[in-house]
Each structure stands twice: as structure tokens, then as C-alpha cells.
Amino acid sequence: MGFGPFLLLAVMEGLVSAAVLALTAVGLSLVFGVMRVVNVAHGAFFMLGALVAWFVAGHVAGPPVWGWLAALVVAPLVVGALAALVDISVLKRLNYEPEAVIVATIGVLYILEQAALMSFGPDARPVAAPFTLRLQLPWFGYSGYKLFVVVAACAVLAGVWLLMARTRFGLLMRATQVDRNTARAFGINVDRVYAGTFALGAALAAVAAVLVVPISQVHYLMGADPLLLAFITVIIGGLGSLRGTLVAALVIGLSDGVISMFWSPTLSKIIATLLVALVLVFRPQGLFGAKA
Amino acid sequence: MKVWLFHLAVLVALAVLALILPAYHANNLARILMLAVFATGYNLAFGYTGMLSLGHALFFAAGMYGAALPVSLWGLGALPGLALGLLAGGAVAAAVGLLALRTAGVSFMIVTLMFAQAGYLTVIYFNQTTGGDQGIVLSGAGRMLAGLDMTQDGPRLMVALGLYAAGLLAALALVQSRFGRVMLAMRENEERSRMLGYDPFRVKLAVLAISGLYAGVAGAGYALLFGYAGAGFAGVQYSILPMLYSLMGGAGTVLGPLIGAGAMFYLIDIASGLTTAYLMGVGIALVVLVLFAPRGILGWVRERVLPWLP
Amino acid sequence: MITTKKTGLAPSRRSVLMGAGAGLLAGAGLIRPVWAQAAPLKLGFQLHATGIGAGYGRWYQRTADAAVKLINEGGGIAGRPVELVYEDDGTDPKRGAEVVDKLVSQHGCDLVLGTLFSHVVMGSAPRAGELKVPYLVCSEGYHVASGALNRWTLQPGITDVRSQISSMAPWVAGNIGKKVTMVYPDYAFGYDHRDFFTAAIQAQGGEVLAQIAIPPTETSFTRYFPQIPPETEVIYHVMVGPGVLTFVKELGEFYGTGAKPQLFGFIDSLEAVDTATPGLEFLEGSHFWEAHPRVKPADAGEHEAAYRAAVGVDDNGASTGDAADVATYSHMFSTWETLFFIKQAIEAAGYTGPADRQKLVEAMEAISDLPYGIERPQGAKTFNGKTHQAFGVQNISKIEGGKLVKVHTTTIEEGLYPDAVDYTTMAF
Amino acid sequence: MAAVILEAQGVARAFGGLRAVDGVDFALQAGEIHALIGPNGAGKTTFVSLLSGRIAPDAGAIRLAGQDITRLPAHLRVRRGIAYTFQITSIYPRLTVFDNVALAAQSRGVRDLQAAIAAALARVGMGDLAGQEAATLSYGHQRLLELAMGLALQPRVLILDEPTQGLAAGEIAAFTALVRSLVPETTVLMIEHNMEVVMSLAHRITVLNFGRVLAHGTPEEIRANPAVQAAYLGTGDAAA
């Protein structure tokens, strides 16, 4: 394959990676931005969303698109509700102290993973894509659904941006983000905003899972890698910056894709990892974080 | 004085335990002690100095391979191997610190995490030498440590106890020293400390390197005592484990990491006998702990019973 | 829901057994009076119940339970009933060593068996050697026969990868192509393939054009496919873990309907996966190595049906209760065969308890011929006492209509290679 | 005239478009109490931050006893004798009073830590509070602790950023007496809004406005300076 087509493929793959990263990171970024806590269980919520998608898709008759659409509705609701429960019963009682939240959400991660192992089993299961479309280019073929994921990621990000910028709940979240105590003094029910934000973050993880699972599989340990990558994306982007998260996803996804053209897979990963680390070393506040 | 007597008494108690425990638990004790060395060093950086690193697996692995490779490839003796592992852990930690300490907080977490991830992949990449994920087994001959046979349970436990005792006493001396007070100062208020004439970068770099020495000797010890080195020990969970041990036992307490390592070990050991989903037990325990004893087991004791504990 | 023998409750379970045993004595005692006196033989099983190997572990347990049931129905081992004690190692080498300890020191097992993943074997074998306990792995890794381990570690129930590959290569070169690109995971089990297939195909006058090692953290593969040289005739693929389906699907999307190389894969990629799963259509017509054909071949041996019935597997290699629950058929027989190997060795050694462990290993090393029978449903084997490794026949199957159809069986001789170690000269 | 101990020449620092400090020349004389006053946003805190090294200047030079320290990092300036106490109380809340002061004293390599701490605490009248956790102190005591930490450094120049802010009237009187007792061993530079304190304590005053020096001189000269009255004292009631 010539260099041109190879580069094209690398860029397409990079874009898909970026879309997946952005999708998994946006919920984490939201929670991080508004509540200033690291939700280690974010990957587990992602996994749970995929699991619900698998379950729903298996129980809806007709072409795969119906099952997939049903999952797109059901998974965020189920996962979001569970997250709200976690927030109210655990995180709130920890007063959102950063270290305590890390430990507690590691605990939640284990609980959810093991619950999945017990109910779902250890095997990987596929979920059918809502449509099958294969693009045949002169040099290689490509999955149409993967490109759809890129479009969907843009839509989800735009939706989150609209929510933050244009809705009352978005306003409440932004107010709470600036100063929890002032928000409370202004009569905002901070507890409810936090529970809502945490649930929304988890629901976004579930949406990401429903979108991503047709190009991977459901597995009870599937949450670990997305969590790490999403976490990295959020930090590189700059704390809680939606724009930063998007740009970081593009930088990481594309660099990962293009770097993999030149070296063996493992060496590419090493180089890409170090590169991203160095971005932070020389720009510790992230790409779009405020200085100091 | 009281503090030193107390910790010496703990070491004596451990030695007595080592003598009377049945074989299985005696061996567990050896493992727990080595993990506790690792976590004690981690806690110096995390609990005392406030550096939340997710890169300690790299320092542990540096020590592990720093000892295991020369021993298995060139027939180096176990004792120099142990020393090499110690230095490798410290050197890698210092090198990572030089870059990573330009950042703080969550960025520091991520940068250390990514360096460790790159380290893990590097171990995989050089699998012809390191054995990659499958790892390498050390022969019995390579595990003769200063005349003590590490394939024998008794000497092994003795060495583990010796290493832990050295690590504990060094940590105790450190946190009780003037420098130990500066470590706390970094954790509590870095800007104030700078305006008292301390260079946060150098203090933190020194602590990270010391912490790396602990991780290095623990990794080297783990390889030599138990005869195996593998890429799994360089994985991200080996950065998270010492943090969990510290938090569970009590971050910022000298004995906490030992208590945490022991509690976690037996939590898994006992729960795995009851259910396949034993990690769920771990999960529940973590949530309960953080809800009801947020300062960890020893932190709880210090608040209520022994306020003078370092 | 996974059901595991709750080893932590073993004492209470034992007491229950004793109570029940007393009640049954009247009936059972008439048939097998010897059971009344004999203490059970306790065999420790290191099980991948959680972690990345959990999909395999479930079937290993099921097969081992079935074998023990059969052994006990036949009068046990040396007249003693057999009891399996399972401990989960989380598919982790560190925990693996601890589990060996626990099974031997805590549960008092006579020996330990059952480990699949190579890194767990490597992590655990030193401890077995220290405890001087026979450690019988079911891993197919080339770690036992390479000499990396010790006198106490043996692999009597499954052929190692080096041998499997050596016996495959002539067929691959002769029937599908000589210019090969390898895609394999960048860890343990991938390296054996990399090293030995490359050598084996060269011996056949073929060559490996590219070796693409996929790092274990990777979940997407398309970006590496352009590294497959266009003149490639055969893509040799071996992947494990949850990423396998993605790999195949993406390969299918990449090549599509256009010209494409032949595919040859190791079934490890698709163990516990239904070959008719949507997305795997691309595999139609491609070939796989199988140790033990998942779909019962027309010419299957006389004991095949009985073995399948005992484990609860239908003729398609799925659970009899659930056609979607596909077995890890090409690996799990190893636990069965290992248990019968243990029976043979214990009875030959006159083993009565832990003091006889050395005698037991010597008896194992003395075994060489392992003929076909219900004890060895996968096929006859020879056991090399010096290298502690068993060698058996291998099979090649083709996917036709979404089903694996056996097309070729190798001989044991094709898989033999010079000894790399003589464990019998090593100290215990 | 006494020797100049700390000197700034044309120092400037901008944040974005805002010139917070815009070419300030300044000289602190050994042994004096010098007050820095000016309206809010005049650049006072930025200026002392430049002196103490917390922020780097865009231009200009800073000299301590004749030696150029413009590029010296903050912690080394502290070692050379410039101590800084924060505008917003900045202590180690979870450490004891003893440890708080010890951190200051050991920074200059004191042999007898106990004695140095006891002396510093006695000076601020907190000798009996050494074992208490700093977070549990009253606000007034926390400010005094901060001062004790500054004293324990035995600095040549002690920079106090609004030390009396939030103190009760009685506490201010004690504080004034304490600061007066520090000179001439130590030189004191203080930012202060309380004009009563300024006029009674300061030997000399520098007035900043919009990042520039508006005036400097003795309290009497400043009181009489029409430019200062216009720009800062305005109606003149601030002195009341």
C-alpha cells in the first residue's frame, strides 16, 4: 500500500480513536469539571452501559437497529440512575473529598466489575451494529459504522455543550463549578446538582458504550483501558474544559494513529505514550487549562 | 523514645510471629512484608509529602528487573543484585521526578502514570531479554543471598523481615527528622514552605528518589525471594496497590502500609475462598473503610488511642 | 452465575461429606468397601476463575469435575476417592504462587494441577519446586520443555506450542502458501509462535514476510493492517482475549470482497466463541489449528461421544444445555488427560502420601506411552520423561458454513523436536 | 544616613495588558520600618512579591545589600534574609504551633531548635501554645504565629503583607509594640491599610498608585503631600 492511502487509513483510524476518546472522556470531564473529583468508576459505568446494550439488543426483536436504539435510551437511564445512587449514598457522605472519592470509586469499580462477572460471565460478546455498511476504497475497505461513530461523537459533544451553555441545569452546574458555597448561598440545591452531574457523567459513559460496543465487544474488564485513556484525555485537555477535551482527543487519537504507521505496534505505543506525557510536563495545566 | 520502643516492639512481635506461624501464613507474611516495604516507600511520597504518584509500578519493576536480569543473564550474585535493584528503583524515580515534578496534582498523577505505562510496554517490547509478560524464573543458584537460601521458607522470611525492619526504621528516622518535618510542610502548604526557604522541587525530588529506593529494593526482593519477575508487576495495578495499602492502613503513618498490605492480602485470601467474586468483597471493604475510617486503620487508632504515633 | 467449589469452606464441606458418607455407607460400602477407610486424595486445582483467563477457567473446571466423577465411579485412584480443591488465581502470576502455597500448605493437597496461562505457570512453578510438590500444568506453553522450570513441573496433558507449530508448518506450506505474515499478541504465547513458526516455515522453503506483534493494551487493529505486505499469501493469526472478534471483523472490513490472502489461525483466537457469530463471516473458508476438533468429526474416535457426554458438550462443541455456550474445546481436554495421567502415575508409584511425592514424579518420568482411550479423548500421546512434555496429534479444520470441519490430522512424529533439557538429571 | 539594605531599580511586571508594577525605584534602609501604602490595586502586593521572589520581574533589578538577586528564586532569597508573611494567613493548619515555627527556624540551620522556637514564641506571647494544632488557634493567634515564623527566620528584611487585617483593636496595639521592638536588628517593610498603624509605626512611607511611585518620605511629608491627598487620602478622613 502506498504512503498516501496508508496515511489516509491512519488518519481515519485516528479520527475514530479520537471520537471514541472524546465520547468516553466527556462524561469524566464534566464530573471532574463541576465536582472536582476523579471518578475511577467511570470505566465501570462504561462497561455497564455496554452490558445493558448487549442485554437490551438481545431482547428486542427485528433488525439490529431497533435493539440498538432501545439500548441508546435504556442504557443511559439505568447507568445514570445507578450513578445517582452512588453519589447520594457514598460520595455525598464523603463530602467530595478528592482522595476519599478516589478510594470509594475504586471500590465501586470492583463491585460493578464483579457483579458483571457474576451475572454476565467472563466471555466477550458482540453487539450487532445498527447497520452494516462497508466502504470500499481503491486500496482498502472501511467500516461505515466507524465513520458514523465520528459523527455521533460530534453530536454528543455538541449536545453537552448546548446543555452547559443554554439550559438552566447547565447554568446551575456552571454556578456550582465556580464556587460551591456561593451557589448554596444563592439557594441552589448543590446536593441535587452534584447527584445530577454525577448521573449525567455516567449516562454519557453509557451512551459512549452503546455507540462504541458494535466496534468492540462487551467484556466485564472492558472498562479499564477506556478509563485510563479518558482520564489522560481530560487532563491533557485541561481540567473540565470541553473544548480542551475535544482537542486532546484529536491530538491523542491522531498521533496514535499516525505514529503507528512508522514503528512496530508496541514501539508506537511507547512513543505515543511518552509524547503525551511530555505534553503535560511542558504544559502542566493542560492544553486549555487556565494558568496557575 | 516511646516511639522507637513501640516500633521495636512491633518488629519483635513480627519476629515472634515469623517463628510461630504455620507454614502457609509464614510465607504470606514474607510476601506481605515485601509489599509493605514497597508501600512504606510509597507512603513517604504520598502520605507524608503529598505526592500522589501512579507511577510506582515503574520503580518497583526497575528494581525487579534491575536485580533479576543481571542475576539470570550474567550470573550476578543475589546480594549485588539486590543492591542494583535498590539503585535502579531510586535512579528511575529520580529521572521520572526530574520531569514529572514540573507538574503537580492530577497532572502529576497522569504524567507518572504514563511514564509507568511506557515502562510496562518497554518491558514487553524487549521481551527477548525480559521474557515480557511471561516473565523469567530465577534459578535456585541465583537466589543465594549472602549465604541464605531464598528457596527455603525460613531464611526467606528472615530476609523479608530484615528488609522490612531496615525500611521501617529508616522511614521512622526520616519522618522524625527535620527533613521529615519539611516533607509534611510540602504536603500541607507548598507555597508557605517556599517562603520559608525550602525548594519544593528539590525536597519532592529527594523524597521521590527515596521512595524509589524502597520500591526498587522491594521489587528486587520480590524477584529474589520468590524467584520470578514478569511484566505484570510493571502494570498499573502495582501503582494502585501501594496507594490502597497506604490508604487502608493509614496514609501518613509509618506502620500503616504494613497493616494495609496485610489487611488487603487476607481480605482477598479469605474472600476468594468464599466466592469467585472476591474482588467485590474488596470493593465493599474499600467503600466501608472510606465511609467510616477515612484516615485508614492506623489513622483511626491515632485519632482515638495513640495520638503520638508518627 | 458461576458456581465454584467454595474452597474456603472446604472443612465444613468435608464434614458434610463425612456425615453424608456415613449415611451412605450402608449402600456404597457394599459396592466399594475400600472407600470406608481410605482418606480422599486431594488434588489442588489452580483455576483461572477471574481475570483474563476466566473464560477458559470455567471449562477447565467443568472438564476436571467430569473426569474426577468418572475416576471416582471407577473406584478412585489407588482405591482412594479423589477430591478436587479449587483456588482462583485471578490469572495473575503473583497470586498464582500464593495459590500453590495455599493448596499445598493450607488445604494439604497431594499435588497441584490445571494452570493454563503461561505467566501464571512461570510465576507459580518456582514455589511448587520449593514446596517439592508435583505441579502439572495444562498450558501448552513451551516453558516446561524449554527447560525454564524445574523437576517438579510437568505438562502431561497437552502438546506444547512449539510442537503444535512444527507439525502445522508443513501442511500450511504445502496447502495454503509459503509467504506468511504473522499477527500475534505481544506476550508470552505470541513469542512461541513468532520464534517457532518462523523457523518451521523456513524449513519448508517458505518465509515469514512480516511479524506484527500487537501490544496487550490494544483494542483496535485496522491501523496495523497496512503493515501486511501485499505479496503475503497467508496471514497467520493467533490472538487471545476479548479483542479477537474485533480483530477478525476489522480484517474482514479491511480486505472486504477484494483479493485477500489466505488465513490460517490458531483456535485459541476463537475458543469459547461461536464461529457462526455475526461479524465472523470473513473467516468462512479459512483454516484453523485445533488440538481437539470442536465439531465432532465423522471419523472421531470411539470414546469421543462418551467424553462429550461426561463433560456436557454437544456435537458442535457447545454446552448441552445452551447452544450459545461454546466450550474451550481444544484446551480443556488437558485437565481430563492430566487427571488420568495422575491416576496412572499414583498407582504405578504406590503413592500413599506427601512423603512419596518424589517417587511420584519419578513414576511420571517413567511413563512414555499414552495410548488412545477414554483417558485420552484427544488422542494418543507420547510422554517425554526427560523434558516433562507430552506430544500428541494435531488437527487442521476449515470453516465451512460457519462450522469448523476437520480436514487434516498430523502424526505425533511431525511434532517432535530435539530435547532442550533433561529434567531427570536435576536435583529434586 | 543608614545603608540601603534592599533596593529596586525600575522593576516592572505586567499581567496580560495590565501593568501591575510599572518601573518602580525603591530603597529600603537598614533598620527602618517602611510602610507601603496605596489604593486597592495599586500594585503593592505584586511589588513585594517581586522583592521576595514569588514573581519574576519583566524588567528592572533588585539588590539585597548591594548584591543582585533579580534572578534568585524565592527560597534562596529567604535563605539570604528576606522573610515574607502572607496577606491571607498561611500556616500549616494540621501541624502543631511548635512544628510551624520549627520549620522556619530549621530553615536557617539552627542547632538548638527548642530554644529558637521558645524565643520566637515568647516574643509573640504564645509560649504556652506550642503543643496546640495550628488550625485550632484563634484568628489573632494565627496571625501572630505567622509573625513568629517570620521572626524565627531571623531575617534581615521582614515583609509583612497587611499584618493587622482582621485583628481586634487590643490585638493591634500589642502588634504595633511588637513590630516596633524588632528594629533596628531587623528591617521591616509592611503593606498596611490602617493609617493609624502606619503613621505611628513607619519611619518612612512609599505611596504606590497605578503601579508607580506616587510619593515617598516621612509620615509628616506624606501627610502634607498634596498629590497623595488628591489621589489617595482624598477627603483626608483616612487618617482618622
PDB file of C-alpha atoms in Angstrom, chain A residues 18-154:
ATOM      1  CA  ALA A  18     -10.367  10.433  18.785  1.00  0.00           C
ATOM      2  CA  ALA A  19     -14.143  10.060  18.608  1.00  0.00           C
ATOM      3  CA  VAL A  20     -14.105   7.118  20.989  1.00  0.00           C
ATOM      4  CA  LEU A  21     -11.786   9.012  23.330  1.00  0.00           C
ATOM      5  CA  ALA A  22     -13.927  12.114  23.245  1.00  0.00           C
ATOM      6  CA  LEU A  23     -17.067  10.084  23.891  1.00  0.00           C
ATOM      7  CA  THR A  24     -15.618   8.258  26.874  1.00  0.00           C
ATOM      8  CA  ALA A  25     -13.903  11.359  28.217  1.00  0.00           C
ATOM      9  CA  VAL A  26     -16.730  13.856  28.019  1.00  0.00           C
ATOM     10  CA  GLY A  27     -18.630  12.439  30.994  1.00  0.00           C
ATOM     11  CA  LEU A  28     -15.486  12.232  33.063  1.00  0.00           C
ATOM     12  CA  SER A  29     -14.578  15.769  32.093  1.00  0.00           C
ATOM     13  CA  LEU A  30     -17.986  17.008  33.158  1.00  0.00           C
ATOM     14  CA  VAL A  31     -17.805  15.349  36.566  1.00  0.00           C
ATOM     15  CA  PHE A  32     -14.226  16.452  37.011  1.00  0.00           C
ATOM     16  CA  GLY A  33     -15.007  19.989  35.963  1.00  0.00           C
ATOM     17  CA  VAL A  34     -18.073  20.554  38.075  1.00  0.00           C
ATOM     18  CA  MET A  35     -17.366  18.399  41.132  1.00  0.00           C
ATOM     19  CA  ARG A  36     -13.548  18.405  41.120  1.00  0.00           C
ATOM     20  CA  VAL A  37     -13.426  14.688  41.819  1.00  0.00           C
ATOM     21  CA  VAL A  38     -11.874  11.819  39.891  1.00  0.00           C
ATOM     22  CA  ASN A  39     -14.454   9.164  39.209  1.00  0.00           C
ATOM     23  CA  VAL A  40     -12.436   5.958  38.896  1.00  0.00           C
ATOM     24  CA  ALA A  41     -15.673   4.042  38.375  1.00  0.00           C
ATOM     25  CA  HIS A  42     -16.248   5.882  35.091  1.00  0.00           C
ATOM     26  CA  GLY A  43     -14.834   2.914  33.171  1.00  0.00           C
ATOM     27  CA  ALA A  44     -17.140   0.592  35.072  1.00  0.00           C
ATOM     28  CA  PHE A  45     -20.124   2.736  34.103  1.00  0.00           C
ATOM     29  CA  PHE A  46     -18.919   2.470  30.520  1.00  0.00           C
ATOM     30  CA  MET A  47     -18.743  -1.302  30.832  1.00  0.00           C
ATOM     31  CA  LEU A  48     -22.180  -1.395  32.426  1.00  0.00           C
ATOM     32  CA  GLY A  49     -23.598   0.657  29.557  1.00  0.00           C
ATOM     33  CA  ALA A  50     -22.179  -1.866  27.084  1.00  0.00           C
ATOM     34  CA  LEU A  51     -23.598  -4.720  29.105  1.00  0.00           C
ATOM     35  CA  VAL A  52     -27.056  -3.161  29.166  1.00  0.00           C
ATOM     36  CA  ALA A  53     -26.760  -2.602  25.415  1.00  0.00           C
ATOM     37  CA  TRP A  54     -25.986  -6.271  24.940  1.00  0.00           C
ATOM     38  CA  PHE A  55     -28.896  -7.283  27.132  1.00  0.00           C
ATOM     39  CA  VAL A  56     -31.396  -4.937  25.501  1.00  0.00           C
ATOM     40  CA  ALA A  57     -30.241  -5.776  21.982  1.00  0.00           C
ATOM     41  CA  GLY A  58     -30.796  -9.448  22.764  1.00  0.00           C
ATOM     42  CA  HIS A  59     -34.366  -8.811  23.889  1.00  0.00           C
ATOM     43  CA  VAL A  60     -35.605  -6.626  21.086  1.00  0.00           C
ATOM     44  CA  ALA A  61     -36.876  -8.431  18.035  1.00  0.00           C
ATOM     45  CA  GLY A  62     -36.480  -7.219  14.474  1.00  0.00           C
ATOM     46  CA  PRO A  63     -33.465  -5.706  12.739  1.00  0.00           C
ATOM     47  CA  PRO A  64     -30.490  -4.745  14.926  1.00  0.00           C
ATOM     48  CA  VAL A  65     -31.248  -1.059  14.638  1.00  0.00           C
ATOM     49  CA  TRP A  66     -34.273  -1.362  16.934  1.00  0.00           C
ATOM     50  CA  GLY A  67     -32.331  -3.090  19.643  1.00  0.00           C
ATOM     51  CA  TRP A  68     -29.557  -0.562  19.301  1.00  0.00           C
ATOM     52  CA  LEU A  69     -31.927   2.386  19.519  1.00  0.00           C
ATOM     53  CA  ALA A  70     -33.627   0.869  22.541  1.00  0.00           C
ATOM     54  CA  ALA A  71     -30.221   0.436  24.161  1.00  0.00           C
ATOM     55  CA  LEU A  72     -29.368   4.047  23.426  1.00  0.00           C
ATOM     56  CA  VAL A  73     -32.362   5.040  25.539  1.00  0.00           C
ATOM     57  CA  VAL A  74     -32.281   2.412  28.249  1.00  0.00           C
ATOM     58  CA  ALA A  75     -28.540   2.196  28.986  1.00  0.00           C
ATOM     59  CA  PRO A  76     -28.015   5.850  29.987  1.00  0.00           C
ATOM     60  CA  LEU A  77     -31.131   5.781  32.160  1.00  0.00           C
ATOM     61  CA  VAL A  78     -30.110   2.641  34.029  1.00  0.00           C
ATOM     62  CA  VAL A  79     -26.495   3.659  34.440  1.00  0.00           C
ATOM     63  CA  GLY A  80     -27.350   7.251  35.310  1.00  0.00           C
ATOM     64  CA  ALA A  81     -29.774   6.129  37.996  1.00  0.00           C
ATOM     65  CA  LEU A  82     -27.166   3.825  39.474  1.00  0.00           C
ATOM     66  CA  ALA A  83     -24.614   6.632  39.484  1.00  0.00           C
ATOM     67  CA  ALA A  84     -27.033   8.962  41.247  1.00  0.00           C
ATOM     68  CA  LEU A  85     -27.484   6.283  43.863  1.00  0.00           C
ATOM     69  CA  VAL A  86     -23.709   6.015  44.318  1.00  0.00           C
ATOM     70  CA  ASP A  87     -23.455   9.770  44.658  1.00  0.00           C
ATOM     71  CA  ILE A  88     -26.174  10.067  47.259  1.00  0.00           C
ATOM     72  CA  SER A  89     -25.234   7.031  49.303  1.00  0.00           C
ATOM     73  CA  VAL A  90     -21.438   7.323  49.207  1.00  0.00           C
ATOM     74  CA  LEU A  91     -19.841  10.382  47.643  1.00  0.00           C
ATOM     75  CA  LYS A  92     -22.074  12.916  49.342  1.00  0.00           C
ATOM     76  CA  ARG A  93     -21.247  11.417  52.698  1.00  0.00           C
ATOM     77  CA  LEU A  94     -17.556  11.793  51.907  1.00  0.00           C
ATOM     78  CA  ASN A  95     -18.128  15.489  51.325  1.00  0.00           C
ATOM     79  CA  TYR A  96     -16.464  15.002  47.908  1.00  0.00           C
ATOM     80  CA  GLU A  97     -13.004  14.935  49.420  1.00  0.00           C
ATOM     81  CA  PRO A  98     -10.777  14.110  46.427  1.00  0.00           C
ATOM     82  CA  GLU A  99      -8.713  11.291  47.910  1.00  0.00           C
ATOM     83  CA  ALA A 100     -11.681   9.656  49.595  1.00  0.00           C
ATOM     84  CA  VAL A 101     -13.623   9.759  46.342  1.00  0.00           C
ATOM     85  CA  ILE A 102     -10.779   8.009  44.513  1.00  0.00           C
ATOM     86  CA  VAL A 103     -10.781   5.172  47.036  1.00  0.00           C
ATOM     87  CA  ALA A 104     -14.560   4.914  47.129  1.00  0.00           C
ATOM     88  CA  THR A 105     -14.882   4.833  43.367  1.00  0.00           C
ATOM     89  CA  ILE A 106     -12.158   2.177  43.139  1.00  0.00           C
ATOM     90  CA  GLY A 107     -14.420   0.217  45.477  1.00  0.00           C
ATOM     91  CA  VAL A 108     -17.429   0.874  43.250  1.00  0.00           C
ATOM     92  CA  LEU A 109     -15.382  -0.190  40.239  1.00  0.00           C
ATOM     93  CA  TYR A 110     -14.602  -3.555  41.825  1.00  0.00           C
ATOM     94  CA  ILE A 111     -18.201  -4.051  42.899  1.00  0.00           C
ATOM     95  CA  LEU A 112     -19.592  -3.326  39.431  1.00  0.00           C
ATOM     96  CA  GLU A 113     -16.976  -5.426  37.646  1.00  0.00           C
ATOM     97  CA  GLN A 114     -17.597  -8.398  39.865  1.00  0.00           C
ATOM     98  CA  ALA A 115     -21.342  -8.026  39.591  1.00  0.00           C
ATOM     99  CA  ALA A 116     -20.875  -8.126  35.827  1.00  0.00           C
ATOM    100  CA  LEU A 117     -18.678 -11.211  36.080  1.00  0.00           C
ATOM    101  CA  MET A 118     -21.272 -12.979  38.194  1.00  0.00           C
ATOM    102  CA  SER A 119     -24.251 -12.092  36.037  1.00  0.00           C
ATOM    103  CA  PHE A 120     -22.753 -11.834  32.564  1.00  0.00           C
ATOM    104  CA  GLY A 121     -19.851 -14.241  32.771  1.00  0.00           C
ATOM    105  CA  PRO A 122     -16.261 -13.951  31.645  1.00  0.00           C
ATOM    106  CA  ASP A 123     -16.692 -14.275  27.887  1.00  0.00           C
ATOM    107  CA  ALA A 124     -16.627 -11.470  25.359  1.00  0.00           C
ATOM    108  CA  ARG A 125     -19.898 -10.958  23.479  1.00  0.00           C
ATOM    109  CA  PRO A 126     -20.570  -8.970  20.335  1.00  0.00           C
ATOM    110  CA  VAL A 127     -23.371  -6.483  19.837  1.00  0.00           C
ATOM    111  CA  ALA A 128     -24.528  -6.049  16.255  1.00  0.00           C
ATOM    112  CA  ALA A 129     -24.105  -2.627  14.673  1.00  0.00           C
ATOM    113  CA  PRO A 130     -27.392  -0.868  13.870  1.00  0.00           C
ATOM    114  CA  PHE A 131     -26.483  -1.036  10.199  1.00  0.00           C
ATOM    115  CA  THR A 132     -23.826  -2.744   8.144  1.00  0.00           C
ATOM    116  CA  LEU A 133     -22.167  -0.582   5.571  1.00  0.00           C
ATOM    117  CA  ARG A 134     -18.759  -1.234   4.204  1.00  0.00           C
ATOM    118  CA  LEU A 135     -16.966   1.438   2.225  1.00  0.00           C
ATOM    119  CA  GLN A 136     -14.699   0.012  -0.446  1.00  0.00           C
ATOM    120  CA  LEU A 137     -11.910   2.409  -1.318  1.00  0.00           C
ATOM    121  CA  PRO A 138      -9.462   1.530  -4.084  1.00  0.00           C
ATOM    122  CA  TRP A 139      -6.846   0.433  -1.557  1.00  0.00           C
ATOM    123  CA  PHE A 140      -8.790  -0.900   1.379  1.00  0.00           C
ATOM    124  CA  GLY A 141     -12.230  -1.295   2.833  1.00  0.00           C
ATOM    125  CA  TYR A 142     -13.552   0.559   5.827  1.00  0.00           C
ATOM    126  CA  SER A 143     -16.447   0.222   8.220  1.00  0.00           C
ATOM    127  CA  GLY A 144     -19.197   2.734   7.607  1.00  0.00           C
ATOM    128  CA  TYR A 145     -20.330   2.395  11.184  1.00  0.00           C
ATOM    129  CA  LYS A 146     -16.946   3.585  12.438  1.00  0.00           C
ATOM    130  CA  LEU A 147     -17.391   6.801  10.496  1.00  0.00           C
ATOM    131  CA  PHE A 148     -20.873   7.086  11.930  1.00  0.00           C
ATOM    132  CA  VAL A 149     -19.303   6.964  15.397  1.00  0.00           C
ATOM    133  CA  VAL A 150     -17.232  10.007  14.489  1.00  0.00           C
ATOM    134  CA  VAL A 151     -20.386  11.884  13.509  1.00  0.00           C
ATOM    135  CA  ALA A 152     -22.199  10.692  16.619  1.00  0.00           C
ATOM    136  CA  ALA A 153     -19.335  11.857  18.809  1.00  0.00           C
ATOM    137  CA  CYS A 154     -19.623  15.336  17.341  1.00  0.00           C
TER     138      CYS A 154
END
